[in-house]
Short mmCIF file of C-alpha atoms and ligand atoms in Angstrom, two decimals:
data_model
loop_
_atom_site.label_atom_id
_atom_site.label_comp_id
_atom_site.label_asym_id
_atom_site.label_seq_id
_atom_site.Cartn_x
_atom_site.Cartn_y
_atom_site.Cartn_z
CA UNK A 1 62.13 98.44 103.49
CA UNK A 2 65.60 97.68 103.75
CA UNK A 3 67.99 100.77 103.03
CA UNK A 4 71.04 99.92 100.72
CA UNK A 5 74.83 99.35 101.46
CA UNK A 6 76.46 101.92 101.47
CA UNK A 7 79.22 102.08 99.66
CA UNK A 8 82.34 104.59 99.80
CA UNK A 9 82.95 106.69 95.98
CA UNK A 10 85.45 108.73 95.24
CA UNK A 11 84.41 112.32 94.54
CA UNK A 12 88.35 113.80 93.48
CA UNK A 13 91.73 113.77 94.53
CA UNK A 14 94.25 116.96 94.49
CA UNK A 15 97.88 116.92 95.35
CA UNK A 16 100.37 119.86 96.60
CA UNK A 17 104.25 119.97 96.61
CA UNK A 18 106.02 122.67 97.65
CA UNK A 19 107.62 124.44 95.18
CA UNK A 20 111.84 124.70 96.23
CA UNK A 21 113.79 121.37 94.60
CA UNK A 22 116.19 119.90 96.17
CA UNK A 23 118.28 117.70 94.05
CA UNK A 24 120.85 115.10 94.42
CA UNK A 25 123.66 117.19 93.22
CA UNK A 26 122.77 120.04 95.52
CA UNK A 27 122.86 117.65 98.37
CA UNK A 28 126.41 116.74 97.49
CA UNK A 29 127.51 119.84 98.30
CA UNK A 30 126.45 119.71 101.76
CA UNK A 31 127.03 115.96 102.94
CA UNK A 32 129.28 113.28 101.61
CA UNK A 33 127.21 111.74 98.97
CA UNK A 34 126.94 111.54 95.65
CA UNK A 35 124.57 111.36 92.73
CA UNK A 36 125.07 108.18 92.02
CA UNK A 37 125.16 106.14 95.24
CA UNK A 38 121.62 108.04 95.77
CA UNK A 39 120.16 107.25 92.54
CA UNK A 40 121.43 103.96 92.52
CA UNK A 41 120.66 102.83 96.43
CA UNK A 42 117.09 104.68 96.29
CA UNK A 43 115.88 105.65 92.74
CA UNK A 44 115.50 109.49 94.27
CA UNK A 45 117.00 112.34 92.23
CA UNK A 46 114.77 115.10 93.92
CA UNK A 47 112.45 116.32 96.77
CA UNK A 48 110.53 118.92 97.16
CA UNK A 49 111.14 121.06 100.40
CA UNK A 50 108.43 123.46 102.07
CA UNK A 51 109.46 127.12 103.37
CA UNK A 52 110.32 127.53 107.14
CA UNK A 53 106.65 129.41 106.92
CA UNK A 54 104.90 127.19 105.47
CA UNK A 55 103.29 124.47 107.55
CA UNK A 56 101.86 120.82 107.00
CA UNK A 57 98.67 122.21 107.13
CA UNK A 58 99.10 124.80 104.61
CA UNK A 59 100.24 121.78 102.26
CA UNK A 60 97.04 120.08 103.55
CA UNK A 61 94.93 123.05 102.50
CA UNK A 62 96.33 123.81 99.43
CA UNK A 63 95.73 120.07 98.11
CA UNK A 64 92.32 120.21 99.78
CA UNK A 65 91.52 123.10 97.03
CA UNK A 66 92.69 120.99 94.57
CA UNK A 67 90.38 118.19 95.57
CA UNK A 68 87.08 120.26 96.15
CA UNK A 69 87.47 121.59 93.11
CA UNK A 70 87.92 117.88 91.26
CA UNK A 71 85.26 116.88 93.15
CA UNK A 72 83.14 120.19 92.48
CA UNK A 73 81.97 120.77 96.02
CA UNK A 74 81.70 123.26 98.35
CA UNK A 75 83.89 122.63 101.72
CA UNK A 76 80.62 123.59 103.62
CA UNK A 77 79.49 119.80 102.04
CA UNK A 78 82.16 118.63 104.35
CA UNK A 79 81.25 116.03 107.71
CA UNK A 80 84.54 115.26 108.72
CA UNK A 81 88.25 115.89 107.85
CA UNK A 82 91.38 113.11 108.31
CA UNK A 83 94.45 114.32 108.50
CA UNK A 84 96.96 111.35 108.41
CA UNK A 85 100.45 112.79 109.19
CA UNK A 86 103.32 112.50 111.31
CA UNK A 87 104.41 116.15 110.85
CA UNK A 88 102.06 118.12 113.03
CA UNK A 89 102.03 121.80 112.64
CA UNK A 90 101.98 121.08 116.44
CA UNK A 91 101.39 118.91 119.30
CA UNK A 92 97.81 120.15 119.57
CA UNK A 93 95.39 121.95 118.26
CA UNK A 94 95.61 118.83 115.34
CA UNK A 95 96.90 119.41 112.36
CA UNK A 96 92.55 118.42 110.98
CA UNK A 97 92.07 122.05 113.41
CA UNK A 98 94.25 123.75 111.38
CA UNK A 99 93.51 122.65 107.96
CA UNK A 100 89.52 123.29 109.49
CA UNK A 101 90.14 127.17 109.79
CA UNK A 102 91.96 127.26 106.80
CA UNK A 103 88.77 126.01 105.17
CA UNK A 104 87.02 128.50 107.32
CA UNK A 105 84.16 125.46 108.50
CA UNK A 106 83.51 125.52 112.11
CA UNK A 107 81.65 122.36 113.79
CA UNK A 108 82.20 119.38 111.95
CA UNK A 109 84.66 116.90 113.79
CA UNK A 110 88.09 116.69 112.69
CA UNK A 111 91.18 114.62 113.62
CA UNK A 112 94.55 113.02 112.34
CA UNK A 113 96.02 109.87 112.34
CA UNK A 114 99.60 108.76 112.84
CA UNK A 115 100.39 105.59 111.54
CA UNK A 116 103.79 106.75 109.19
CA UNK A 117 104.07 106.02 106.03
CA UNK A 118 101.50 103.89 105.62
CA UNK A 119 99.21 106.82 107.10
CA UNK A 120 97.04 107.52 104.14
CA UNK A 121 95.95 103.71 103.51
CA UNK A 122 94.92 103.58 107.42
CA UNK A 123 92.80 107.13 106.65
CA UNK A 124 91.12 105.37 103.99
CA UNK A 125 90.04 102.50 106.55
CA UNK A 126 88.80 104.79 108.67
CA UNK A 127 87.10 107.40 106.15
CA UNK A 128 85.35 103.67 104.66
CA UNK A 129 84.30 102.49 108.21
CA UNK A 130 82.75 106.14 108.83
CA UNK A 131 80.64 106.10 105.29
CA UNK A 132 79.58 102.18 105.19
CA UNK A 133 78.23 102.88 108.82
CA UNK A 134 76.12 105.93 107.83
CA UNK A 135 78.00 108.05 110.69
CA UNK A 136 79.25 110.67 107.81
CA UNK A 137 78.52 111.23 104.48
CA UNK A 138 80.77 113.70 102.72
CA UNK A 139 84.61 112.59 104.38
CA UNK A 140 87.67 114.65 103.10
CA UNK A 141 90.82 112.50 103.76
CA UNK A 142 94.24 113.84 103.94
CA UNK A 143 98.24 112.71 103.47
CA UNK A 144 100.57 115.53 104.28
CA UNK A 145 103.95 115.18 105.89
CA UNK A 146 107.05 117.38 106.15
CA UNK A 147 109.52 115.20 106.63
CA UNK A 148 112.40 118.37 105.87
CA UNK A 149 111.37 119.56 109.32
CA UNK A 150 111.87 116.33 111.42
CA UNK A 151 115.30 115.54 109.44
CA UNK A 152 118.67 115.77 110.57
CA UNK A 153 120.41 117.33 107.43
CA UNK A 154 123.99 116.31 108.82
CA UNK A 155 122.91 112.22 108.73
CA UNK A 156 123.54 110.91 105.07
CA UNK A 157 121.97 107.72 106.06
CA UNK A 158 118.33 109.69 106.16
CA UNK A 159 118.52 113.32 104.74
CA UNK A 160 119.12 111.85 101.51
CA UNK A 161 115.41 110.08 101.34
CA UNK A 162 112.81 112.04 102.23
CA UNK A 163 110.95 115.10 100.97
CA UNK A 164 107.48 117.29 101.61
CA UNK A 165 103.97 117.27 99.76
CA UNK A 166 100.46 116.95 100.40
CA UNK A 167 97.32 114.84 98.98
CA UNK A 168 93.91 114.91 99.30
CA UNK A 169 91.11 112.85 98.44
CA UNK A 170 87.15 113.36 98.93
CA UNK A 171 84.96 110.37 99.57
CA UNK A 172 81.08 110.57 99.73
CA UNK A 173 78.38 107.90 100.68
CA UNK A 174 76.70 106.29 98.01
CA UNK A 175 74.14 103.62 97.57
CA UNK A 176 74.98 103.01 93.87
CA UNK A 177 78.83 103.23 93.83
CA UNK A 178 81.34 101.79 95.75
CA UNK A 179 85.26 102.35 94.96
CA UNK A 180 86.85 101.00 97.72
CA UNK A 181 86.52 97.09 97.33
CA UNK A 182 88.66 96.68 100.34
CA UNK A 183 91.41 97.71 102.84
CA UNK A 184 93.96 95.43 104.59
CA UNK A 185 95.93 97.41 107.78
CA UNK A 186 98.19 96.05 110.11
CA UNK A 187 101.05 96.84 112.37
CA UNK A 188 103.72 95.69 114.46
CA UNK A 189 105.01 97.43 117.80
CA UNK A 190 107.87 95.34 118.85
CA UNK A 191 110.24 97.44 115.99
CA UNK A 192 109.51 100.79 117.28
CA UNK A 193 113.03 101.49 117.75
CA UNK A 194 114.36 101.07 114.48
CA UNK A 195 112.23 103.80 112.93
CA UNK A 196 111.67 106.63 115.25
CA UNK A 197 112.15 110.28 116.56
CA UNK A 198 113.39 109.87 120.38
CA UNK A 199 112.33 113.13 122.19
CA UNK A 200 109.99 115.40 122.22
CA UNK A 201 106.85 113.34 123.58
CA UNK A 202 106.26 112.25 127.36
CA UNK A 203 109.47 109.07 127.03
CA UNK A 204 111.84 112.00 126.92
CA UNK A 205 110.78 115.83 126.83
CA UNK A 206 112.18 118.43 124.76
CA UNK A 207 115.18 119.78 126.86
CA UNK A 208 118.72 121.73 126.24
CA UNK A 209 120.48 117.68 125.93
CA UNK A 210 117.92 116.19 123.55
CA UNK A 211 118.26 119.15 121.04
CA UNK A 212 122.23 119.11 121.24
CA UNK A 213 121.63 115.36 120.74
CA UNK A 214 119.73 116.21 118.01
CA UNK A 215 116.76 113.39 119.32
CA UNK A 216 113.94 115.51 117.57
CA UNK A 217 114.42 114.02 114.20
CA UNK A 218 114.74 110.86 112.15
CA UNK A 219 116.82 107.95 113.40
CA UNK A 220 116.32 104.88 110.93
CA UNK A 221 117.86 101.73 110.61
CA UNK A 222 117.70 101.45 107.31
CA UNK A 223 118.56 97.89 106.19
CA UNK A 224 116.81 96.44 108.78
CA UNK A 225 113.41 98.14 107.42
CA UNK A 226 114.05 97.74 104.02
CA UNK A 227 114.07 93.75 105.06
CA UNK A 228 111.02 94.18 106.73
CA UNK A 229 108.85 96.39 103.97
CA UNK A 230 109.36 93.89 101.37
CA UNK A 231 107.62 90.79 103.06
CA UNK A 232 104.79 92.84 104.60
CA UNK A 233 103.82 94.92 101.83
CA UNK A 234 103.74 91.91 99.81
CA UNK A 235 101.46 90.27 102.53
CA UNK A 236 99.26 93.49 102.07
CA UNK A 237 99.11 93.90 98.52
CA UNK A 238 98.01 90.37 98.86
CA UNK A 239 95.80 90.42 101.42
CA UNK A 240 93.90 93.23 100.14
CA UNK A 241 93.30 92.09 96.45
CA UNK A 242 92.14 88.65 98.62
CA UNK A 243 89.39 90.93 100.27
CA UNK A 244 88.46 92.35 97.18
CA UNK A 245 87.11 88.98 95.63
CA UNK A 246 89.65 90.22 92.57
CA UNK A 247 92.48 88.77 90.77
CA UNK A 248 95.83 90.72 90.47
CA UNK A 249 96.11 89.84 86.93
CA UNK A 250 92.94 92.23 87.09
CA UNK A 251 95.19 95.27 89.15
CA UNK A 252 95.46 97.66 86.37
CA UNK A 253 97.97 99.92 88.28
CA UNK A 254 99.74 98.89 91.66
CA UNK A 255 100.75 102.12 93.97
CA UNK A 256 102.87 101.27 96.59
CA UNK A 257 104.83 103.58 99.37
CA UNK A 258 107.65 105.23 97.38
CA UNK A 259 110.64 104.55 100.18
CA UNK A 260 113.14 102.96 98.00
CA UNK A 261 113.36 101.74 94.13
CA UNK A 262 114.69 98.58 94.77
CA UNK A 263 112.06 97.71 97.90
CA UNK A 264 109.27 98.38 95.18
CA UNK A 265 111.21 96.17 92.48
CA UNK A 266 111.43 93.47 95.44
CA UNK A 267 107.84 93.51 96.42
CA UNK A 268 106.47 93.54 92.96
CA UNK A 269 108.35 90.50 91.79
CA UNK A 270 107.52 88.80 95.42
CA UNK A 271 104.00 89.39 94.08
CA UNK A 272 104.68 88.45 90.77
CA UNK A 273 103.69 91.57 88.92
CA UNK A 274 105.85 93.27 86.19
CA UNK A 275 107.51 97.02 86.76
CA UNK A 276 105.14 98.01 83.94
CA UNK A 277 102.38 98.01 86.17
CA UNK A 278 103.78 99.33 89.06
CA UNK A 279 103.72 103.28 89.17
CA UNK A 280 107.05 105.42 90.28
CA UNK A 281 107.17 109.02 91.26
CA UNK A 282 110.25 108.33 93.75
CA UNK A 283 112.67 110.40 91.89
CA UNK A 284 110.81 113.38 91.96
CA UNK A 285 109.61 113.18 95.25
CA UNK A 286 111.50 110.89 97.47
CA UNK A 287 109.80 109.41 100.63
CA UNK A 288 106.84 111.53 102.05
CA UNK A 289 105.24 109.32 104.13
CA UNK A 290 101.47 109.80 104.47
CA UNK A 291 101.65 111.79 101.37
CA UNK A 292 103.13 109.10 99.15
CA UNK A 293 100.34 106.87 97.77
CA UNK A 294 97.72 109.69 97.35
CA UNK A 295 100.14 112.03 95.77
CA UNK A 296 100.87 108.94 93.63
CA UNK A 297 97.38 108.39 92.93
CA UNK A 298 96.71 111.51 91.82
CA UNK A 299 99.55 112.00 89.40
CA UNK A 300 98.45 108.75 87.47
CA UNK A 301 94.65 109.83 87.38
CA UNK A 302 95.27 113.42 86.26
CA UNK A 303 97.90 112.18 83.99
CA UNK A 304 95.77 109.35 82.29
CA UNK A 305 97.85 106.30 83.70
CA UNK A 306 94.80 104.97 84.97
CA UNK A 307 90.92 105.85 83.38
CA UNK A 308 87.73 105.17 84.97
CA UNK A 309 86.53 101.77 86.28
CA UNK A 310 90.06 100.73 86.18
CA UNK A 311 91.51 98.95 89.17
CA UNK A 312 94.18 100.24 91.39
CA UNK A 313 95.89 99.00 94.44
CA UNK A 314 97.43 101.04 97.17
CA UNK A 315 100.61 99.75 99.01
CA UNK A 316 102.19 101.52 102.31
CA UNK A 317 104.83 100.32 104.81
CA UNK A 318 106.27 102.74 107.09
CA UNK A 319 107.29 103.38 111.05
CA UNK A 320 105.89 101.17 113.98
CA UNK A 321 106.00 99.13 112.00
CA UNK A 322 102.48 99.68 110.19
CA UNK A 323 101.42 98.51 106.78
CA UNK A 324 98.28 98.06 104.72
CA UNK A 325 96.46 98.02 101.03
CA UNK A 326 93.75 99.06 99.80
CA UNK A 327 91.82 98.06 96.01
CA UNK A 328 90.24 100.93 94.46
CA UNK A 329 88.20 101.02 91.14
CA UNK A 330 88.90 104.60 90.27
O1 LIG B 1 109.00 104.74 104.57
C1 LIG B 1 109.38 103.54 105.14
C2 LIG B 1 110.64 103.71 105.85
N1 LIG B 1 111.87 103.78 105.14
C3 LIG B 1 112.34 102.85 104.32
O2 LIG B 1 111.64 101.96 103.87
C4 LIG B 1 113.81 102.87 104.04
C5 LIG B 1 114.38 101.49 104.09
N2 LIG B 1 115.80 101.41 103.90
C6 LIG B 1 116.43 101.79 102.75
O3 LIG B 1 115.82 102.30 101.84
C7 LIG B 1 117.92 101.53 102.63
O4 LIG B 1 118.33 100.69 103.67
C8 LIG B 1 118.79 102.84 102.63
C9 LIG B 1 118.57 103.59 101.34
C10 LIG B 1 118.43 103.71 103.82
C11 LIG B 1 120.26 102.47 102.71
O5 LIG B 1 120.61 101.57 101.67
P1 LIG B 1 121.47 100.26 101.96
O6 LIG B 1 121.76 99.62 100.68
O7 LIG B 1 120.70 99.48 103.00
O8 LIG B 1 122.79 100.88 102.52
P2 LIG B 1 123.47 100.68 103.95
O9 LIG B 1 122.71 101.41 105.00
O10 LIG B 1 123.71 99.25 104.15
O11 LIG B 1 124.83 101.45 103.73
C12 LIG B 1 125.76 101.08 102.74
C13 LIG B 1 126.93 102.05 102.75
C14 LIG B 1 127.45 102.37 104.14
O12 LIG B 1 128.85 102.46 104.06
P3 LIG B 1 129.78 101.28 104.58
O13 LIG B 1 129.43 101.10 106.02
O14 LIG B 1 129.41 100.08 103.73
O15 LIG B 1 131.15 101.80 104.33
C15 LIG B 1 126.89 103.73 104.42
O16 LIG B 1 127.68 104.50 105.29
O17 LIG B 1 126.53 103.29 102.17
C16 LIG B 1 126.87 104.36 103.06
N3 LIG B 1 125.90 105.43 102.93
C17 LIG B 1 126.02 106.43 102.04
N4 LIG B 1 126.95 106.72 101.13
C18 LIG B 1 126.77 107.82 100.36
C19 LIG B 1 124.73 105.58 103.62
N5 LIG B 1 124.09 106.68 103.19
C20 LIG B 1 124.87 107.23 102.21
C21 LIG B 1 124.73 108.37 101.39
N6 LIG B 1 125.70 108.62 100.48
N7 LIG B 1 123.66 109.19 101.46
#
């Protein structure tokens, strides 16, 4: 007899932030900025910021807890960790190796994924691929970034929009449920230079010029990626509902990559969907890349925004450029 398809269900989500604020006003006091051109340009008001001692993948862990827990299982149930992030505690051992001892599980394969910002949508590809194929059954999928520790805190045209936090999600095999209807990735290597950290890797090593240069963190150009978010996370939000077989009119709750108010007003009326639908956590949070849309996610299901069987899409656009969506009946 033929086994079932199986399908990929969501077992719990959990989220971390770090606990130290950083607000608009107290960035004033360091850079030329204001409140207003922040609030007004971005929608951000505050990030969180982690401790010089504590690392990505003690974020990771700590919203791995938080998941287990929702999904009331052991970590030993465990066959493989994701780790989407762009803020390695390292180079290598992964940031999955880490988060692994943490967890105190030896054996099981781990890894992370760097695709940016849009870093948690391309986990949840992969964690989906891994389940529908029967390779793993029990698949805990991570967002954490620290974007504090990659920032240069003397550039007003980045330091202002990004921020630290952690989310985690569990998905397990099942032949009776299935909550991811679909996932839409894509990405674009020609504009690797307008979103980028210049040194550190093998195209220019870590040396006494590229720190004094300050290379190791966040160069951006920022208008020309906000031009190029809007169009192509409109083509994924699209694409993705497409693959679901659903309609958007059906989209109970859209969740897209929280880079910039006015790119997620601009995509949602590309896409014809009102604000009212569209969930915001930017001003508490800012831009934490991988983080972002499970963070999100897990804000509007523990605060009752969204209720069983309801339909959700994920939106991400970030560095490479990469993009993708994914439609998830929570
Ligand atoms: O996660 C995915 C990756 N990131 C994004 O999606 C970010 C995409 N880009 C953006 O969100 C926006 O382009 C920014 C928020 C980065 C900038 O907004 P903008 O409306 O594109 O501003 P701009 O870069 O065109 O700069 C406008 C002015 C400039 O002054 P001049 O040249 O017109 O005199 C900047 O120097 O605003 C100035 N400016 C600031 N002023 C006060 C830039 N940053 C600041 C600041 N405070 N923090």
């Amino acid at each position: 007899m033929m086994n079932k398809k199986l399908g990929a269900k969501i077992l719990g989500t959990g989220a971390y932030f770090p606990k130290k604020i950083l607000t608009n006003s107290d960035l004033e006091k360091v850079i030329e900025t204001s409140d207003e051109w922040i609030s007004s340009r971005t929608g951000i008001k505050e990030r969180r910021l982690s401790e010089k001692n504590e690392y990505t993948s003690d974020l990771a862990y700590k919203a791995s807890l938080e998941a287990l827990k929702a999904a009331n299982i052991t970590p030993e149930e465990i066959d493989l960790i994701l780790v989407a992030t762009i803020t390695p505690d390292m180079f290598f051992p992964s940031t999955a190796c880490f988060l692994q001892k943490k967890l105190n599980l030896r054996s099981i394969p781990v890894f992370d994924l760097s695709a940016a910002c849009s870093g948690f949508i391309y986990g949840i590809a992969t964690a989906r691929a891994f389940i529908e194929s029967g390779l793993y059954e029990k698949i805990l999928l991570i967002g954490a970034d620290e974007l504090s520790k990659i920032t240069d805190w003397t550039d007003r045209n980045t330091c202002v929009l990004f921020g630290d936090g952690a989310g985690a999600m569990i998905l397990t095999a099942s032949e009776e449920d299935n909550n991811i209807l679909s996932t839409y990735i894509g990405a674009d290597g020609s504009y690797s230079d307008l979103l980028f950290i210049p040194a550190g890797g093998t195209a220019n090593p870590a040396n006494i010029d590229t720190v004094n240069e300050k290379l190791h963190t966040i160069k951006m150009k920022g208008r020309d990626v906000f031009k190029a978010a809007v169009p192509k996370m409109a083509l994924a939000a699209q694409k993705a509902i497409e693959l679901s077989g659903q309609k958007i009119e059906n989209i109970r709750l859209f969740i897209p990559h929280q880079a910039n108010i006015r790119i997620i007003e601009a995509v949602a009326k590309k896409i014809g969907v009102s604000m009212d639908r569209v969930f915001i956590n930017i001003h508490k949070t800012g831009n934490i890349s991988s983080a972002t849309t499970i963070t999100a996610l897990d804000e509007a299901i523990k605060t009752g925004k969204i209720q069983k069987g309801d339909l959700v899409e994920l939106v991400a656009f970030g560095g490479g450029f990469t993009w993708g969506a994914t439609v998830i009946r929570i």
